[in-house]
Short mmCIF file of C-alpha atoms in Angstrom, two decimals:
data_model
loop_
_atom_site.label_atom_id
_atom_site.label_comp_id
_atom_site.label_asym_id
_atom_site.label_seq_id
_atom_site.Cartn_x
_atom_site.Cartn_y
_atom_site.Cartn_z
CA MET A 723 165.14 -110.60 104.39
CA ALA A 724 165.70 -111.88 107.92
CA PRO A 725 162.76 -113.74 109.50
CA SER A 726 160.71 -111.98 112.13
CA PRO A 727 160.68 -113.35 115.68
CA SER A 728 157.14 -114.64 115.20
CA THR A 729 158.02 -116.76 112.15
CA SER A 730 161.67 -117.80 112.61
CA PRO A 731 161.88 -121.58 113.13
CA LEU A 732 162.35 -122.52 116.76
CA LEU A 733 165.05 -124.96 117.84
CA PRO A 734 163.72 -126.23 121.19
CA GLU A 735 166.71 -128.55 121.60
CA LEU A 736 169.16 -125.63 121.87
CA GLY A 737 169.67 -123.24 124.76
CA TYR A 738 172.07 -120.59 126.01
CA TYR A 739 173.14 -119.16 129.35
CA ALA A 740 171.86 -115.66 130.00
CA LEU A 741 174.44 -113.05 131.04
CA SER A 742 177.31 -115.52 130.97
CA ARG A 743 180.03 -112.91 130.58
CA HIS A 744 182.14 -110.85 132.99
CA PRO A 745 181.23 -108.29 134.17
CA VAL A 746 177.53 -109.04 134.49
CA ARG A 747 175.20 -106.29 133.26
CA PRO A 748 171.57 -107.27 134.02
CA ALA A 749 170.25 -104.43 131.84
CA GLU A 750 171.47 -106.39 128.79
CA LEU A 751 169.20 -109.34 129.55
CA VAL A 752 166.13 -108.28 127.58
CA ALA A 753 167.94 -107.38 124.36
CA GLU A 754 169.96 -110.59 124.64
CA ALA A 755 166.75 -112.63 125.00
CA ALA A 756 165.18 -110.89 121.99
CA THR A 757 168.15 -111.92 119.87
CA ALA A 758 167.95 -115.48 121.20
CA ASP A 759 164.28 -115.62 120.23
CA TRP A 760 164.99 -114.11 116.82
CA ILE A 761 167.64 -116.69 115.90
CA GLY A 762 165.49 -119.55 117.20
CA LEU A 763 167.18 -120.66 120.42
CA GLY A 764 164.76 -122.60 122.58
CA THR A 765 165.69 -121.85 126.20
CA ALA A 766 167.44 -119.24 128.30
CA PHE A 767 169.17 -120.70 131.36
CA VAL A 768 169.99 -118.64 134.44
CA SER A 769 173.00 -119.52 136.57
CA GLU A 770 172.65 -117.73 139.88
CA ARG A 771 175.45 -115.67 141.40
CA PHE A 772 175.21 -113.83 144.68
CA ASN A 773 175.89 -110.41 143.21
CA VAL A 774 173.60 -109.04 140.49
CA LYS A 775 172.28 -112.37 139.17
CA ASP A 776 169.30 -113.23 141.32
CA ALA A 777 167.65 -116.22 139.67
CA GLY A 778 164.06 -115.21 140.34
CA VAL A 779 164.43 -111.67 139.10
CA LEU A 780 166.24 -112.65 135.91
CA SER A 781 163.84 -115.52 135.18
CA GLY A 782 160.87 -113.18 135.54
CA ALA A 783 162.42 -110.69 133.14
CA LEU A 784 163.12 -113.45 130.64
CA ALA A 785 159.58 -114.80 130.84
CA ALA A 786 158.19 -111.34 130.13
CA ALA A 787 160.76 -110.41 127.49
CA THR A 788 159.85 -112.96 124.84
CA PRO A 789 156.76 -115.02 124.04
CA ARG A 790 158.56 -118.24 123.07
CA LEU A 791 161.71 -118.86 125.08
CA GLY A 792 161.76 -121.58 127.67
CA VAL A 793 163.27 -120.37 130.95
CA ALA A 794 165.13 -122.36 133.58
CA THR A 795 167.33 -121.84 136.58
CA ALA A 796 170.46 -123.93 136.17
CA ALA A 797 171.01 -123.71 138.88
CA THR A 798 169.69 -122.22 142.05
CA ASN A 799 170.10 -123.88 145.45
CA HIS A 800 167.42 -125.05 147.83
CA ASN A 801 169.37 -124.06 150.97
CA THR A 802 169.41 -120.34 150.20
CA ARG A 803 165.64 -119.78 150.58
CA HIS A 804 162.81 -120.97 152.75
CA PRO A 805 161.00 -123.82 150.91
CA LEU A 806 157.82 -121.77 150.67
CA ILE A 807 159.73 -118.89 149.06
CA THR A 808 161.23 -121.16 146.40
CA ALA A 809 157.86 -122.81 145.78
CA THR A 810 156.26 -119.38 145.43
CA MET A 811 158.98 -118.15 143.07
CA ALA A 812 158.67 -121.18 140.78
CA ALA A 813 154.87 -121.16 140.85
CA THR A 814 154.81 -117.47 139.96
CA LEU A 815 157.26 -117.97 137.11
CA SER A 816 155.29 -120.91 135.77
CA GLU A 817 152.08 -118.89 135.72
CA LEU A 818 153.79 -115.77 134.38
CA SER A 819 155.42 -117.65 131.51
CA GLY A 820 152.42 -119.73 130.54
CA GLY A 821 154.16 -122.95 131.51
CA ARG A 822 157.59 -122.23 130.02
CA PHE A 823 159.54 -122.29 133.31
CA ALA A 824 161.53 -125.16 134.84
CA LEU A 825 163.10 -125.07 138.31
CA GLY A 826 166.72 -126.19 138.10
CA LEU A 827 168.46 -127.10 141.34
CA GLY A 828 172.06 -127.95 142.15
CA ARG A 829 174.38 -128.83 144.99
CA GLY A 830 176.53 -125.72 144.70
CA ILE A 831 180.07 -125.50 146.06
CA THR A 832 180.81 -126.77 149.57
CA MET A 833 183.36 -124.04 150.24
CA GLN A 834 180.79 -121.38 149.41
CA TRP A 835 178.27 -122.81 151.88
CA GLN A 836 180.94 -122.86 154.57
CA VAL A 837 181.74 -119.19 153.96
CA LEU A 838 178.04 -118.26 154.01
CA GLY A 839 177.30 -120.35 157.11
CA LEU A 840 174.78 -122.52 155.24
CA PRO A 841 174.46 -126.30 155.42
CA THR A 842 176.15 -128.37 152.75
CA VAL A 843 173.67 -129.74 150.23
CA THR A 844 173.08 -133.50 150.37
CA ALA A 845 171.23 -135.95 148.16
CA ALA A 846 168.75 -136.60 150.96
CA GLN A 847 167.96 -132.89 151.16
CA LEU A 848 167.49 -132.58 147.40
CA SER A 849 165.19 -135.60 147.23
CA GLU A 850 163.08 -134.35 150.14
CA PHE A 851 162.99 -130.78 148.85
CA ILE A 852 161.81 -131.90 145.40
CA ASP A 853 159.01 -133.90 146.99
CA VAL A 854 157.98 -130.91 149.12
CA MET A 855 157.90 -128.62 146.07
CA ARG A 856 155.62 -130.96 144.16
CA ARG A 857 153.30 -131.41 147.12
CA LEU A 858 153.01 -127.65 147.56
CA TRP A 859 152.30 -127.11 143.86
CA ARG A 860 149.53 -129.75 144.13
CA GLY A 861 147.93 -127.56 146.77
CA GLU A 862 148.76 -129.75 149.77
CA MET A 863 148.90 -128.48 153.32
CA ILE A 864 152.10 -129.83 154.92
CA LEU A 865 151.95 -129.78 158.72
CA GLY A 866 154.77 -130.52 161.13
CA HIS A 867 157.42 -131.31 158.56
CA GLU A 868 160.63 -132.66 160.08
CA GLY A 869 163.37 -133.95 157.83
CA ALA A 870 166.65 -133.40 156.07
CA ILE A 871 165.72 -129.87 154.94
CA GLY A 872 164.62 -128.76 158.40
CA GLU A 873 161.55 -128.38 160.57
CA TYR A 874 158.54 -126.40 159.36
CA PRO A 875 155.29 -126.17 161.33
CA MET A 876 153.20 -125.42 158.25
CA LEU A 877 153.84 -125.18 154.51
CA ASN A 878 151.06 -124.29 152.09
CA LEU A 879 150.71 -122.15 148.97
CA GLY A 880 146.94 -121.90 149.06
CA VAL A 881 146.72 -122.63 145.32
CA GLU A 882 146.91 -125.68 143.10
CA LEU A 883 148.86 -125.35 139.86
CA THR A 884 147.30 -126.95 136.79
CA SER A 885 150.76 -127.15 135.17
CA PRO A 886 153.40 -127.30 137.92
CA PRO A 887 156.96 -126.56 136.79
CA PRO A 888 159.18 -129.53 136.03
CA ILE A 889 162.33 -129.90 138.11
CA LEU A 890 165.83 -130.16 136.69
CA LEU A 891 168.98 -131.15 138.51
CA ALA A 892 172.32 -129.68 137.44
CA THR A 893 175.09 -132.14 138.18
CA MET A 894 177.94 -134.32 136.93
CA GLY A 895 178.51 -136.62 139.91
CA SER A 896 177.32 -140.20 139.52
CA ARG A 897 175.29 -140.30 142.74
CA THR A 898 173.44 -137.11 141.95
CA LEU A 899 172.88 -138.28 138.37
CA GLU A 900 171.29 -141.42 139.82
CA LEU A 901 169.09 -139.24 142.02
CA ALA A 902 168.04 -137.23 138.98
CA GLY A 903 167.11 -140.39 137.13
CA ARG A 904 164.94 -141.50 140.05
CA VAL A 905 163.02 -138.33 140.79
CA CYS A 906 163.68 -135.45 138.37
CA ASP A 907 162.12 -134.38 135.10
CA GLY A 908 165.42 -133.32 133.55
CA VAL A 909 169.17 -133.07 133.99
CA VAL A 910 171.67 -130.36 133.09
CA LEU A 911 175.20 -131.72 132.79
CA HIS A 912 178.34 -129.58 133.00
CA THR A 913 180.64 -127.72 130.68
CA PHE A 914 183.89 -129.50 129.79
CA LEU A 915 182.52 -132.99 130.13
CA GLY A 916 184.20 -134.92 127.33
CA ASP A 917 182.24 -137.16 124.99
CA GLU A 918 182.94 -140.30 127.02
CA ALA A 919 181.91 -138.62 130.27
CA THR A 920 178.72 -137.30 128.65
CA SER A 921 177.77 -140.74 127.36
CA ALA A 922 178.47 -142.26 130.78
CA ALA A 923 176.31 -139.61 132.48
CA VAL A 924 173.44 -140.31 130.09
CA ARG A 925 173.65 -144.04 130.84
CA THR A 926 173.67 -143.39 134.57
CA VAL A 927 170.51 -141.26 134.37
CA ARG A 928 168.62 -143.60 132.06
CA GLU A 929 169.52 -146.75 134.02
CA SER A 930 168.56 -145.11 137.30
CA ALA A 931 165.20 -144.05 135.86
CA GLU A 932 164.55 -147.58 134.65
CA ARG A 933 165.41 -149.09 138.05
CA ALA A 934 162.94 -146.66 139.60
CA GLY A 935 160.19 -147.90 137.30
CA ARG A 936 160.19 -144.79 135.14
CA ASP A 937 160.41 -144.46 131.38
CA PRO A 938 164.12 -143.65 130.84
CA ALA A 939 163.27 -141.56 127.80
CA SER A 940 161.00 -139.31 129.89
CA VAL A 941 163.98 -137.58 131.54
CA ARG A 942 165.23 -134.71 129.40
CA ILE A 943 169.03 -134.50 129.42
CA TRP A 944 170.87 -131.32 128.47
CA SER A 945 174.58 -131.32 127.75
CA VAL A 946 176.48 -128.05 128.20
CA LEU A 947 178.87 -127.41 125.34
CA ALA A 948 181.51 -124.68 125.45
CA THR A 949 181.02 -122.94 122.10
CA VAL A 950 183.86 -120.71 120.99
CA ASP A 951 184.03 -120.22 117.24
CA ASP A 952 186.86 -118.53 115.39
CA GLN A 953 185.06 -115.20 114.98
CA HIS A 954 186.61 -114.31 118.34
CA CYS A 955 190.10 -112.94 118.67
CA GLU A 956 192.72 -115.25 120.11
CA LEU A 957 192.54 -113.61 123.53
CA GLN A 958 188.80 -114.25 123.78
CA GLN A 959 189.20 -117.82 122.61
CA LEU A 960 191.82 -118.42 125.31
CA ARG A 961 189.66 -116.77 127.97
CA ARG A 962 186.50 -118.67 127.08
CA LEU A 963 188.19 -122.06 126.84
CA TYR A 964 191.26 -122.26 129.07
CA GLY A 965 190.29 -119.41 131.37
CA ARG A 966 186.80 -120.78 131.98
CA LEU A 967 188.04 -124.34 132.51
CA ALA A 968 190.71 -123.11 134.95
CA THR A 969 187.99 -121.27 136.88
CA TYR A 970 186.05 -124.50 137.33
CA LEU A 971 189.26 -126.20 138.45
CA GLN A 972 189.52 -123.52 141.14
CA GLY A 973 186.06 -124.34 142.49
CA TYR A 974 185.46 -128.07 142.18
CA PRO A 975 188.37 -129.86 140.50
CA GLU A 976 187.63 -133.27 142.00
CA ALA A 977 184.19 -133.47 140.39
CA LEU A 978 185.51 -132.66 136.91
CA MET A 979 188.51 -134.94 137.29
CA THR A 980 186.37 -137.87 138.43
CA ALA A 981 183.69 -137.42 135.79
CA ASN A 982 186.24 -137.22 132.96
CA ARG A 983 188.73 -139.71 134.43
CA TRP A 984 191.46 -137.15 133.99
CA HIS A 985 194.86 -137.82 135.53
CA THR A 986 195.74 -136.22 138.85
CA ALA A 987 199.30 -135.53 137.68
CA ASP A 988 197.93 -133.26 134.96
CA LEU A 989 195.89 -131.33 137.51
CA GLU A 990 198.95 -130.88 139.72
CA ARG A 991 200.85 -129.37 136.78
CA VAL A 992 198.02 -126.92 136.21
CA ARG A 993 197.88 -126.01 139.90
CA ALA A 994 201.65 -125.50 140.03
CA SER A 995 201.66 -123.00 137.18
CA PRO A 996 202.01 -119.33 138.23
CA ALA A 997 198.98 -118.42 136.14
CA PHE A 998 196.86 -120.69 138.33
CA SER A 999 198.55 -120.47 141.71
CA SER A 1000 198.78 -116.67 141.65
CA ALA A 1001 195.22 -116.06 140.46
CA ARG A 1002 193.70 -112.82 141.74
CA GLY A 1003 190.13 -114.11 141.63
CA THR A 1004 188.16 -116.19 139.17
CA ILE A 1005 190.64 -116.87 136.40
CA ASP A 1006 188.32 -116.31 133.44
CA ALA A 1007 187.62 -112.80 134.73
CA THR A 1008 191.07 -111.72 135.91
CA ALA A 1009 193.78 -113.53 133.94
CA THR A 1010 196.04 -111.53 131.63
CA GLU A 1011 196.78 -112.60 128.08
CA ALA A 1012 200.17 -113.95 129.15
CA GLU A 1013 198.57 -115.99 131.93
CA LEU A 1014 195.97 -117.40 129.57
CA ARG A 1015 198.70 -118.42 127.15
CA GLU A 1016 200.49 -120.14 130.00
CA LEU A 1017 197.32 -122.02 130.93
CA ARG A 1018 197.01 -123.22 127.35
CA THR A 1019 200.44 -124.83 127.63
CA VAL A 1020 199.72 -126.65 130.92
CA ILE A 1021 196.08 -127.71 130.41
CA PRO A 1022 196.01 -130.91 128.33
CA GLU A 1023 194.54 -130.45 124.89
CA ALA A 1024 192.30 -133.47 125.50
CA TRP A 1025 190.49 -131.54 128.22
CA VAL A 1026 189.05 -129.10 125.66
CA ARG A 1027 189.09 -131.37 122.61
CA ASP A 1028 185.36 -132.08 122.60
CA CYS A 1029 184.28 -128.42 122.84
CA ALA A 1030 182.73 -126.64 119.87
CA THR A 1031 185.55 -124.67 118.27
CA GLY A 1032 186.67 -123.59 114.82
CA SER A 1033 184.40 -122.23 112.12
CA PRO A 1034 180.63 -121.95 112.61
CA SER A 1035 180.24 -125.06 110.46
CA GLN A 1036 182.71 -126.99 112.60
CA CYS A 1037 180.92 -125.86 115.76
CA ALA A 1038 177.59 -126.91 114.27
CA ALA A 1039 178.94 -130.36 113.49
CA THR A 1040 180.11 -130.72 117.10
CA ILE A 1041 176.67 -129.70 118.36
CA ALA A 1042 174.99 -132.26 116.11
CA ARG A 1043 177.33 -135.01 117.40
CA GLN A 1044 176.13 -134.36 120.94
CA PHE A 1045 172.91 -136.19 120.11
CA ASP A 1046 174.90 -139.31 119.22
CA LEU A 1047 175.99 -139.32 122.88
CA GLY A 1048 172.38 -139.75 123.98
CA VAL A 1049 171.45 -136.25 125.15
CA ASP A 1050 168.15 -134.69 124.18
CA SER A 1051 169.21 -131.04 124.11
CA VAL A 1052 172.34 -128.86 124.14
CA ILE A 1053 173.17 -125.62 125.93
CA LEU A 1054 175.65 -123.53 123.93
CA HIS A 1055 177.78 -122.10 126.70
CA GLY A 1056 180.07 -119.10 126.92
CA ALA A 1057 178.69 -116.95 124.11
CA THR A 1058 175.90 -114.43 123.69
CA PRO A 1059 173.01 -115.06 121.30
CA THR A 1060 174.48 -112.47 118.92
CA GLU A 1061 177.77 -114.35 118.89
CA LEU A 1062 175.94 -117.66 118.46
CA SER A 1063 173.95 -116.50 115.44
CA PRO A 1064 176.32 -117.86 112.74
CA VAL A 1065 176.70 -121.15 114.61
CA VAL A 1066 172.94 -121.58 114.95
CA SER A 1067 172.50 -120.77 111.28
CA ALA A 1068 175.08 -123.41 110.35
CA TYR A 1069 173.45 -125.92 112.71
CA ARG A 1070 170.17 -125.68 110.84
CA GLY A 1071 171.95 -127.17 107.84
CA VAL A 1072 173.17 -130.23 109.77
CA ARG A 1073 170.37 -130.62 112.29
CA PRO A 1074 170.14 -134.39 112.67
CA VAL A 1075 166.36 -134.66 113.01
CA ASP A 1076 163.35 -132.45 113.46
CA ARG A 1077 163.39 -132.69 117.23
CA ASP A 1078 159.79 -132.36 118.38
CA LEU A 1079 160.37 -131.16 121.93
CA PRO A 1080 158.33 -128.86 124.17
CA VAL A 1081 159.58 -125.35 124.75
CA ASN A 1082 159.68 -126.01 128.49
CA PRO A 1083 163.24 -127.28 129.02
CA GLY A 1084 162.19 -129.78 131.68
CA LEU A 1085 159.69 -131.68 129.59
CA MET A 1086 160.03 -134.39 126.96
CA SER A 1087 156.37 -134.22 125.96
CA THR A 1088 153.51 -131.81 126.44
CA ALA A 1089 151.71 -134.30 128.69
CA HIS A 1090 152.75 -133.25 132.20
#
């Protein structure tokens, strides 16, 4: 007999992205979260899109939908809301969830901010914004703030949180990883970082934390692992691997290329292919089967080599190897909890250690 949600063993080191498919159907969120809880996934992450994926709304639904899941934005952006609005959102979610919520921030895409008429996100802004959030959650009255995030005559929540939400930073760039090591509680890396890039990112965060006088082990690092097992038809495997990677190469190729030390000549071949150059939108949502097959021929195999593919057992082994790279937790990306069920089941058999982690995805210990 299958375990009930209240007794199934929890795997706090594993997470998934809520509503990661195209098209997005928010009404599926609650049933998806119930399945995630049932199979023992630890955290639901919300990646915000400016359509029907508002981070605050989805995070609130997740917090109410299940009693155990950690919930995190990964990521929302500080420049899209007034600081007091973001502080209020995170404080509300923390209280609503009983301390299971973490606020995940990111830089976003420069081109998007230009289109929206918003300022490009800088490290100085992120550092200042994080400090302001923590001061507000401590109940401080901030008067006459002038800085990188703007000018605000008065900022105050009027309450003091006993358990303020931890702050994550979603990034893969070395400078932002260093910032995360200095000031953040956790880090979310990026899909399609190879093993070497993941190890390098972990070192950057830990060394930065140590230079800042922090315990390097206190920063919780999540890798993001594309997980596409062979239960899917070939078309879906192509879409979730090559289509998704090509979509990221549309948005921020330089960051992925730099982090992985991939060769520019390979990127130029991808860009020159008709499947890429004639894209009608985001490639993972719009590409035909023929175009996806073409992308498979031009994208180097090494760029997807370290993803979790094959049988559920093979995927589970890849997940377990992530911990050898120094990360603390793994987000299984690109699949629904129902699709992840056989992989999670197989992972239990190769789980490297009994990882005693808090449910809150931004904490390494319950002392916060």
